[in-house]
Each structure stands twice: as structure tokens, then as C-alpha cells.
Coordinates of C-alpha atoms in Angstrom, one line a residue:
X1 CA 57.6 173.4 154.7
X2 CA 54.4 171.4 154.6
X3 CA 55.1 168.0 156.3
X4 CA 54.2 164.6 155.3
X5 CA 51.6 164.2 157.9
X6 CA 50.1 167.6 157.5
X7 CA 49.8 166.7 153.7
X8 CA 48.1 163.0 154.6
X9 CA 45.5 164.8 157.1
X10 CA 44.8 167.4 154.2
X11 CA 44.4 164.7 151.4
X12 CA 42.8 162.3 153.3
X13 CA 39.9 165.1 154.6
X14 CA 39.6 167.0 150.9
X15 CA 40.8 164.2 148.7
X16 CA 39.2 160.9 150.8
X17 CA 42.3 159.1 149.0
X18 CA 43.9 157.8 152.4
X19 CA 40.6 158.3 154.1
X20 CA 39.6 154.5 155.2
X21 CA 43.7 153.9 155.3
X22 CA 44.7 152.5 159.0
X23 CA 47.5 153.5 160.8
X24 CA 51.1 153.2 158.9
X25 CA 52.9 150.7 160.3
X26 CA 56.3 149.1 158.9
X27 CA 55.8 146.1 158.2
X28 CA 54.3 144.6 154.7
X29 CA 51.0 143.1 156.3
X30 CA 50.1 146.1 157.7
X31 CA 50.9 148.5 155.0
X32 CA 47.3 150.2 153.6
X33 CA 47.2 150.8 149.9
X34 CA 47.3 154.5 149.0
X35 CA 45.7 154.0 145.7
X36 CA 43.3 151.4 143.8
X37 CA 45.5 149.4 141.9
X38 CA 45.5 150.2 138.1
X39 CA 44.7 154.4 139.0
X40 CA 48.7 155.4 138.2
X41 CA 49.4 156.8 135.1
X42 CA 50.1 154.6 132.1
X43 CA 51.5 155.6 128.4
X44 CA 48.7 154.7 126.1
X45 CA 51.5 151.8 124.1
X46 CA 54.7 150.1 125.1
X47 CA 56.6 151.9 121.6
X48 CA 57.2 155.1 120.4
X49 CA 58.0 154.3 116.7
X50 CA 60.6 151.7 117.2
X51 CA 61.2 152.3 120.5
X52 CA 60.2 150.5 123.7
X53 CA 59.0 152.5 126.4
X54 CA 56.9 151.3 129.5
X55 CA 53.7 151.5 129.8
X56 CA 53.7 152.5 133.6
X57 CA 54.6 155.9 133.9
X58 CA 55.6 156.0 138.0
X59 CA 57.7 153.4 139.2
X60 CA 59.8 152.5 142.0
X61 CA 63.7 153.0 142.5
X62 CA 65.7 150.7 144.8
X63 CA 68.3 153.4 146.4
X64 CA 66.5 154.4 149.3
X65 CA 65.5 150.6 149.7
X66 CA 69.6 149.3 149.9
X67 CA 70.1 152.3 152.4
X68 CA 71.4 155.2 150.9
X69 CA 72.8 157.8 153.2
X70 CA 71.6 155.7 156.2
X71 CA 70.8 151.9 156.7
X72 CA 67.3 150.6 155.5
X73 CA 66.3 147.8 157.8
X74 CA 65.0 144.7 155.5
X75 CA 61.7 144.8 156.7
X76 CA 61.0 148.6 155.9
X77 CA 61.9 147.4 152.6
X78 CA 59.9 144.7 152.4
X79 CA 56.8 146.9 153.6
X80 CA 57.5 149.4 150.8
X81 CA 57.8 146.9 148.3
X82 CA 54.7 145.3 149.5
X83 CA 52.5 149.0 149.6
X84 CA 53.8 149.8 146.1
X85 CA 52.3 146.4 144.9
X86 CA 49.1 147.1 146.7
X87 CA 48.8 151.1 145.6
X88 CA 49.4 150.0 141.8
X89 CA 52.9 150.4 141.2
X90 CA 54.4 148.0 138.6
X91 CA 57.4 149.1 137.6
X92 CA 60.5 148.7 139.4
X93 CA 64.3 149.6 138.8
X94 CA 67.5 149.1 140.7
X95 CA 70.9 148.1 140.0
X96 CA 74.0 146.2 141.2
X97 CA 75.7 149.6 142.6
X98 CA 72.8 150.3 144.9
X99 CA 73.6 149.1 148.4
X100 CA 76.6 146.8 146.5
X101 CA 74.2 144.2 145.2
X102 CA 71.4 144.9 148.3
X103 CA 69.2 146.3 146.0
X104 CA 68.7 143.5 143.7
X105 CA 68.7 140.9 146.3
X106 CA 65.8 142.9 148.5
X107 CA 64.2 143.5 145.4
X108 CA 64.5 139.7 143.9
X109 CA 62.7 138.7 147.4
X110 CA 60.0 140.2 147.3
X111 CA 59.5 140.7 143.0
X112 CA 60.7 136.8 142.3
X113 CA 57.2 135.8 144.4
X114 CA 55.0 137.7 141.7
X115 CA 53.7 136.7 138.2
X116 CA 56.7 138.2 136.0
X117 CA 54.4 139.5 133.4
X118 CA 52.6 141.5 135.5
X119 CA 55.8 144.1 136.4
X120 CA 58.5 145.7 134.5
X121 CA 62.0 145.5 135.4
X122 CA 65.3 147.6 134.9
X123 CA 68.8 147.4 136.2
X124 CA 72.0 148.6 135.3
X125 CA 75.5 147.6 133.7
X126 CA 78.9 148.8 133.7
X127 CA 80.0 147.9 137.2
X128 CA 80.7 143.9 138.5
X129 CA 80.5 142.9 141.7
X130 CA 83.6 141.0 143.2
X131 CA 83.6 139.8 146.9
X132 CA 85.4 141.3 149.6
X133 CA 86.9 144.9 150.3
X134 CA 83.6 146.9 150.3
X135 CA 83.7 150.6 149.7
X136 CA 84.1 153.6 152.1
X137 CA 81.1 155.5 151.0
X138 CA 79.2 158.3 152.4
X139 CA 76.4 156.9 150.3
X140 CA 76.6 153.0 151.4
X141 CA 77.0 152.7 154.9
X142 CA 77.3 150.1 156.2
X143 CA 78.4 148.0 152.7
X144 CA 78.0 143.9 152.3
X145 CA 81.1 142.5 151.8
X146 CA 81.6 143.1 147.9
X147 CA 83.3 145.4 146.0
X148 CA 82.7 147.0 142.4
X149 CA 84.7 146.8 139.1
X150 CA 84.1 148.7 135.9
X151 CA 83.6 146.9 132.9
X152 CA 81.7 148.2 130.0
X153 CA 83.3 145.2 127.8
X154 CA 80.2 143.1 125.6
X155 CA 81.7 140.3 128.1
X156 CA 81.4 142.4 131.1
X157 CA 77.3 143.6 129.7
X158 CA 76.6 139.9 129.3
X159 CA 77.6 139.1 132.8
X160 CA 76.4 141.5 135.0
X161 CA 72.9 141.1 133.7
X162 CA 73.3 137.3 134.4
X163 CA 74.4 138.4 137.9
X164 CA 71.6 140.6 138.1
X165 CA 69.3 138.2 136.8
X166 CA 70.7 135.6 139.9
X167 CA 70.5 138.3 142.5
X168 CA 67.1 139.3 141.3
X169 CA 65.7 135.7 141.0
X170 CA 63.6 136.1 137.7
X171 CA 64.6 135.2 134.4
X172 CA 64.3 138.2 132.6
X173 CA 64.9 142.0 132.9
X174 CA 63.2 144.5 130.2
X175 CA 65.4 147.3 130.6
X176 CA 69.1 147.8 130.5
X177 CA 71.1 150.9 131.4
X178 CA 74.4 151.3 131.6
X179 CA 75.5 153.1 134.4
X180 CA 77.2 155.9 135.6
X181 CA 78.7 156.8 132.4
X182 CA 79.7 160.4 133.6
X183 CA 81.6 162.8 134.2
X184 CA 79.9 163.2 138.0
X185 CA 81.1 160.0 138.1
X186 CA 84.0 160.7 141.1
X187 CA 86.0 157.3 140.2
X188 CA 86.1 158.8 136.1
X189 CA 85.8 162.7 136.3
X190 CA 87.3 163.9 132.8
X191 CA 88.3 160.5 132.1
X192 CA 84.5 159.4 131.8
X193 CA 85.5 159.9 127.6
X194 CA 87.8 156.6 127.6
X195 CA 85.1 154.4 129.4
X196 CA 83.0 155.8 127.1
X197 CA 84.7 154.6 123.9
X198 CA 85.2 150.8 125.9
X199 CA 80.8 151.0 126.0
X200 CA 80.9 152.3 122.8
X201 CA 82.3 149.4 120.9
X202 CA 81.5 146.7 123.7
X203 CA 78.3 147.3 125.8
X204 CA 76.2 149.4 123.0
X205 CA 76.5 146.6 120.3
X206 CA 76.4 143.8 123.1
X207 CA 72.9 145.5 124.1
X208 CA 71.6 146.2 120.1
X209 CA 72.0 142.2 120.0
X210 CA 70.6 141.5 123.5
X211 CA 67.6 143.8 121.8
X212 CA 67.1 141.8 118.6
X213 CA 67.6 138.6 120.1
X214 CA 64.5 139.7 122.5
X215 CA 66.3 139.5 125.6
X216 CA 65.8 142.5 126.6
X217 CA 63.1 145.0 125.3
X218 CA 65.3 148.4 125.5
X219 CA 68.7 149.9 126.8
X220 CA 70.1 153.3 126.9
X221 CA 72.2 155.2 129.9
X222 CA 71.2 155.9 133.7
X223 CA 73.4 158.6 133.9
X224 CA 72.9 162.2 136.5
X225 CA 74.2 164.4 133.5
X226 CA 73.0 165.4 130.0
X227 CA 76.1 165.4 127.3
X228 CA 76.5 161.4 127.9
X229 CA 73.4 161.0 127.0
X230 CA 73.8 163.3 123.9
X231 CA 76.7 162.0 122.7
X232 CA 75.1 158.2 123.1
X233 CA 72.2 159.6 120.7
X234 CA 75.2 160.4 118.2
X235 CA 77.3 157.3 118.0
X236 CA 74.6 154.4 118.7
X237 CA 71.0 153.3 118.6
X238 CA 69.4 153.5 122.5
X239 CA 65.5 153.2 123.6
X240 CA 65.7 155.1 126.5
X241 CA 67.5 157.1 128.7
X242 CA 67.1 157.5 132.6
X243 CA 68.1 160.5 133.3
X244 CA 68.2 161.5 137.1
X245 CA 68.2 164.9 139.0
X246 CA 67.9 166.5 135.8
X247 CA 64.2 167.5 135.2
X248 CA 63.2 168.6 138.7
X249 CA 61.0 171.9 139.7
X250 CA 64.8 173.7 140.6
X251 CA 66.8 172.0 137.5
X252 CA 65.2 171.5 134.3
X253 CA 66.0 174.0 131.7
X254 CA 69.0 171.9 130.3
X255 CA 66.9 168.7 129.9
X256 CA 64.3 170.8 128.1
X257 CA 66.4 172.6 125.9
X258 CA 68.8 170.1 125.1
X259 CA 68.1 166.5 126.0
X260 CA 64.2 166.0 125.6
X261 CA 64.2 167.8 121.6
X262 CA 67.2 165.4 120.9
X263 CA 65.4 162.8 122.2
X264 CA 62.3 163.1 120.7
X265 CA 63.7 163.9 117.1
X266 CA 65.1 160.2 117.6
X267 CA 61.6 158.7 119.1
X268 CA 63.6 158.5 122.1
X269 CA 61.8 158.5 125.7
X270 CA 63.1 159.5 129.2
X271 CA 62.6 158.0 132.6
X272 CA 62.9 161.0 135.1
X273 CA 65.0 159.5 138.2
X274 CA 65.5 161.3 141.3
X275 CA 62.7 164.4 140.6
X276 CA 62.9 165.3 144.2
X277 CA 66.8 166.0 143.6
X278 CA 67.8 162.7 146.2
X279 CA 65.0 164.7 148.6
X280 CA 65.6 168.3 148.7
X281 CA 62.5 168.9 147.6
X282 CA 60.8 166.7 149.9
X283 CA 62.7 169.2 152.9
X284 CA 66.0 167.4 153.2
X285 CA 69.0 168.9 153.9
X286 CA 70.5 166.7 150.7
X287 CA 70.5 167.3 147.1
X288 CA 71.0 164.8 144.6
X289 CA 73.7 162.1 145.9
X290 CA 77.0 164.6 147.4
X291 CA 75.9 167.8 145.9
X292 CA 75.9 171.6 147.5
X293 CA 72.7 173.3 148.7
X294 CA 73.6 177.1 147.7
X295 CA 71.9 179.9 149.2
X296 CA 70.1 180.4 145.5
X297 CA 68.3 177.1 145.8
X298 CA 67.6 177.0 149.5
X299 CA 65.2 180.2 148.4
X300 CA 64.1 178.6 145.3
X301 CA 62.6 175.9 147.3
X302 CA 61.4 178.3 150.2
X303 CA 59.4 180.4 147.5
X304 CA 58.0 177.1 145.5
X305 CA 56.7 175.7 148.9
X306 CA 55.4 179.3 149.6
X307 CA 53.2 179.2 146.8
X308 CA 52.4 175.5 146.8
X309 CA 50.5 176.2 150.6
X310 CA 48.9 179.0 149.4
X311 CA 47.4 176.2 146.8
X312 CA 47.3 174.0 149.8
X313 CA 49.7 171.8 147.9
X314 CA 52.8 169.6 149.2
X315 CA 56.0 171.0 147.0
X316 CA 56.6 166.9 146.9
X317 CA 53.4 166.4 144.8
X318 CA 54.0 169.6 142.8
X319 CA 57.4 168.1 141.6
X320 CA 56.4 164.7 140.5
X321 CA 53.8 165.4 138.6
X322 CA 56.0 168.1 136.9
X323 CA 58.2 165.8 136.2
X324 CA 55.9 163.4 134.6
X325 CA 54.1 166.3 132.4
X326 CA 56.6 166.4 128.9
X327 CA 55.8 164.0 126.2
X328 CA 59.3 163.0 125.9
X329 CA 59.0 161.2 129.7
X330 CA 57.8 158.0 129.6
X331 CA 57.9 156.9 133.5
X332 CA 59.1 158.8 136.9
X333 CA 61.1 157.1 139.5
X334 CA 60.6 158.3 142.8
X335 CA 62.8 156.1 146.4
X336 CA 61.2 155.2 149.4
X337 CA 62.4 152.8 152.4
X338 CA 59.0 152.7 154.0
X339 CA 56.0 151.8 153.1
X340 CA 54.3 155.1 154.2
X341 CA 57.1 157.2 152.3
X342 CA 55.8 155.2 149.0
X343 CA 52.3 155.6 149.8
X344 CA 52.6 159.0 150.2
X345 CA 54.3 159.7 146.7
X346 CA 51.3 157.3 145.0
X347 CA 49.2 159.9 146.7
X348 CA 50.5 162.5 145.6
X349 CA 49.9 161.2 141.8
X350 CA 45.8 161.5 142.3
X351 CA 45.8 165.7 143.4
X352 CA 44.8 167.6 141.1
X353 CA 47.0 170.6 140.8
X354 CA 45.2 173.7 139.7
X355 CA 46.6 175.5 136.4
X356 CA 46.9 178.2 138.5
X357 CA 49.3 177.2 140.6
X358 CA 51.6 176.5 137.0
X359 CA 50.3 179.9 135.9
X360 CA 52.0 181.6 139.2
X361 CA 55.2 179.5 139.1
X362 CA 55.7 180.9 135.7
X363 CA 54.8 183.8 136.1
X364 CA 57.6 184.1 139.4
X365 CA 60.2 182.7 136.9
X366 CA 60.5 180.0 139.0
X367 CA 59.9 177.6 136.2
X368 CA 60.5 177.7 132.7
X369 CA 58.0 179.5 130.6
X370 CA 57.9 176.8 127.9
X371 CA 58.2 174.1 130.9
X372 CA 54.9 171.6 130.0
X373 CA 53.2 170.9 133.0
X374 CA 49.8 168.9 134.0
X375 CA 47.0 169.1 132.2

């Protein structure tokens, strides 16, 4: 596959987007914009009908920044925080359940020293953080010393986001989502139903009020599977869904069939976390969070990247701009835990992808005929 550094020499000679940038470094000070600030995407108004929806359409996600899979020193963080300022990005999400509350607090650091109106902020619910007994997860290694409890109660909503709002140090967050609702949810499996029916008549009203009152602008799930977010469309009145590992370049068909014409007959939008499936299609051996690589997609990917160097494309660019192209998306999420990483992906979001390239991928089957895709 094309590498990162082979795709920053290409851009930077054809492109001249990185072309004055310095040496990547780690650290914040160092970190060289990969972007003009105010060039990423932006939805042309904050509603769509009654619905909130952000007006940035690329924003930042704080997994890779708690240290998912591996630890994340705090000063890579920082420095990825920092480039994403500097290359435009200005919205941000996170949650309590990434890196058990490191996520919020490494976000808060460096987001609590900015003007609040000029960035948008989400988080999540459903899960409390208590002290002491940390999990044993493959995902958080390496855990501080707090462990979680599920509570989808209106109580439980009403606390977490004043946890979050601690951890965070602002005073206000725009978007809620509850989390995890799911049946890919390992602690719920089948059971995901019952915690659904707690959210149902505790967190969902609790939020609807949080809404009115104008404490928050919009809620709706963050959830990594499709019928949650369905059945939440049924039974209650959301903004906004994020929906992760759902609408990539090797998994979309059951977002586009199902989730995105439900969610546009209700004025609905989607956030699009995860579109590099947790980096398989960046060339990671991983895809989404503890998921198997089959044969089927290892040569789905191999035959995507084929045809994106023939464009002289990287697959990574390819895939988040293809998750950004439906109507119904309102913002993509991508992680990073360096600042090059992020720099990179804001890159990525000034190619210009010929309609050829989307002609050929169709054409190959390898994405959905009725898939919209960059103009």
C-alpha cells in the first residue's frame, strides 16, 4: 500500500499543500499546519429543519488520543490537538469511555485554553466513571485507576455530562450521544434491548429537556451498529446519530440502504466515526475495535489501493472523502495521536479525486452503484 510518507512527498510536489511545511516533529510548537485554517469543509447551516447539525463537517475523535490499542504519550496528544487547531479543525468529540476518562481530561487541557465559541463539542453518556478497579482491556492499556458503570437513568444522563463537563474544563458541550447502546456491545450482547428500554424512558426524555432548556444543542446515539439507531428514530425524537465503522469504502451498503433514507425522512443527520474501519484502511492489521480481517476484505482493500495508485491516490484520502460525500452526513470523525497523523488526514481533505477514479470503483463492484461520492 501507498505509505504515509510516499503520499506527503506526492502531495506536497503536485498539490504544494505541505510544500513550505517543516519537518514533523511531536511536539505542539513544532507541529506545521497542513491546511489554512477555515479551508475544511463546512455544512452551509447549523439545522436541517429542526435539527441541529454542525457546521464543520471533519472533526476530530479522542480514541487514538487516550491510547487505544497502545499508549499515547501526553505530549503526542497535545501536538495533535494543537496541529488540528492550526490546520482548521474545529470540531472535536470524545467521551468518558475513551482511555477511562483520558480522553476528556487531554482534551479539556488543551480545548479549555480556547475561546468556547469558536469549537464544537460532543461526548457521550451511558457509562459513569467510579474510582478504582480499572478494566482489563485489549483496547485500554494501560487504564487510570477508574472503572465504568452503566447508567442510562435521566439521573445517570444528568451526571455524566456534569462529569464530563469537569473533566473537560468548559461549561458547555453541544452534542450528546449516548453510548454504546448495542448489541456489539460485549458487556450487553442480546441483552442491549433492556438497557435500551432504561434510555428509553430515562436518558431520551432527560436529553429532549437538556435540548429545550438550551443546554445542549442536539443528542442522538454513538453506537458501531445500525438497528439501535433505527429503533431510536421509532420510539423518540434524536438530532443526530454518530454512527461508526458503518459507512466506510469496504462497509456501507447497510447505512445507505437502511439508516441514511430513515434518517433523512426524519431531517436527521449522521456523523460518520471511524471511516477508516479503526485503521484498516489506512494498512493496519485492525479493523474496527476487536473485529476479524477475512480473507474477502484483505482483497477488497488490496484491489481499492490497486486502483487508487493507478490514480496516484492514498486509499486513506479515497475513504474519507467518501465518507463525507451523502447528504445525510453532516461531519466525519477521523483519530490521530500525532500531530503528523492529523495533518495528514486534513491533507487528505484538499485532493481532488478524479470522477474517474469513482467511475472505476463502481464499475469493479467494489462500491455501491447508488453510493454518492465527491463532486
Amino acid at each position: 500500500m501507498t505509505t504515509r510518507r510516499q503520499f506527503l512527498s506526492t502531495l506536497a510536489s503536485s498539490a504544494g499543500v505541505l510544500a513550505t511545511a517543516p519537518a514533523f516533529t511531536h511536539a505542539a510548537q513544532a507541529a506545521a499546519p497542513a491546511a489554512r485554517a477555515g479551508t475544511l469543509p463546512r455544512n452551509p447551516s447549523e439545522t436541517t429543519g429542526r435539527h441541529y447539525r454542525p457546521r464543520y463537517r471533519f472533526g476530530l475523535g479522542g480514541v487514538p488520543l487516550a491510547g487505544a490499542f497502545k499508549p499515547t504519550p501526553n505530549t503526542d496528544a497535545q501536538g495533535a490537538l494543537a496541529a488540528a487547531w492550526a490546520g482548521g479543525v474545529r470540531y472535536f468529540d470524545t467521551s468518558p469511555w475513551y482511555g477511562i476518562g483520558r480522553s476528556e481530561r487531554r482534551m479539556g487541557q488543551f480545548l479549555s485554553e480556547q475561546k468556547r465559541d469558536e469549537f464544537i463539542l460532543s461526548t457521550k453518556v451511558g457509562r459513569l466513571l467510579k474510582a478504582g478497579n480499572p478494566p482489563d482491556s485489549k483496547v485500554w492499556p494501560e487504564p487510570p485507576p477508574f472503572h465504568r458503570v452503566y447508567d442510562y437513568t435521566a439521573d445517570g444522563v444528568r451526571r455524566s455530562i456534569e462529569d464530563s463537563l469537569q473533566r473537560l474544563g468548559v461549561e458547555r458541550i453541544d452534542m450528546v450521544f449516548i453510548h454504546d447502546l448495542s448489541p456489539d456491545n460485549r458487556d450487553m450482547g442480546e441483552r442491549w434491548t433492556e438497557y435500551f428500554d432504561i434510555a428509553l424512558k430515562g436518558a431520551m426524555p432527560e436529553l429532549i429537556r437538556m435540548r429545550e432548556e438550551g443546554l445542549i444543542k442536539a443528542w442522538g446515539l454513538g453506537v458501531n451498529a445500525i438497528e439501535p439507531a433505527l429503533r431510536t428514530l421509532r420510539e423518540s425524537d434524536p438530532d443526530i446519530f454518530l454512527s461508526a465503522t458503518q459507512y466506510t469504502l469496504v462497509r456501507h451498503e447497510d447505512s445507505l440502504n437502511r439508516l441514511q433514507p430513515a434518517c433523512a425522512e426524519r431531517g436527521v443527520s449522521i456523523v460518520v466515526g471511524s471511516p477508516l474501519n479503526v485503521g484498516f484502511l489506512a494498512g493496519v492489521e485492525r479493523i474496527d475495535y476487536l473485529g476479524t480481517i477475512t480473507d474477502e476484505l484483505r482483497n477488497r482493500r488490496a484491489r481499492l489501493d490497486a486502483i487508487a495508485r493507478r490514480y496516484r491516490i492514498d486509499l486513506r484520502t479515497a475513504a474519507l472523502q467518501f465518507a463525507s460525500a451523502p447528504q445525510t452526513v453532516s461531519a466525519v470523525l477521523v483519530g490521530a495521536r500525532t500531530a503528523r497523523q492529523i495533518q495528514e488526514d486534513i491533507a487528505s481533505m484538499q485532493v481532488k479525486i478524479p470522477a474517474d477514479f469513482w467511475a472505476e470503483l463502481k464499475k469493479e463492484k467494489l462500491i455501491a452503484e447508488h453510493a454518492p461520492v465527491p463532486a
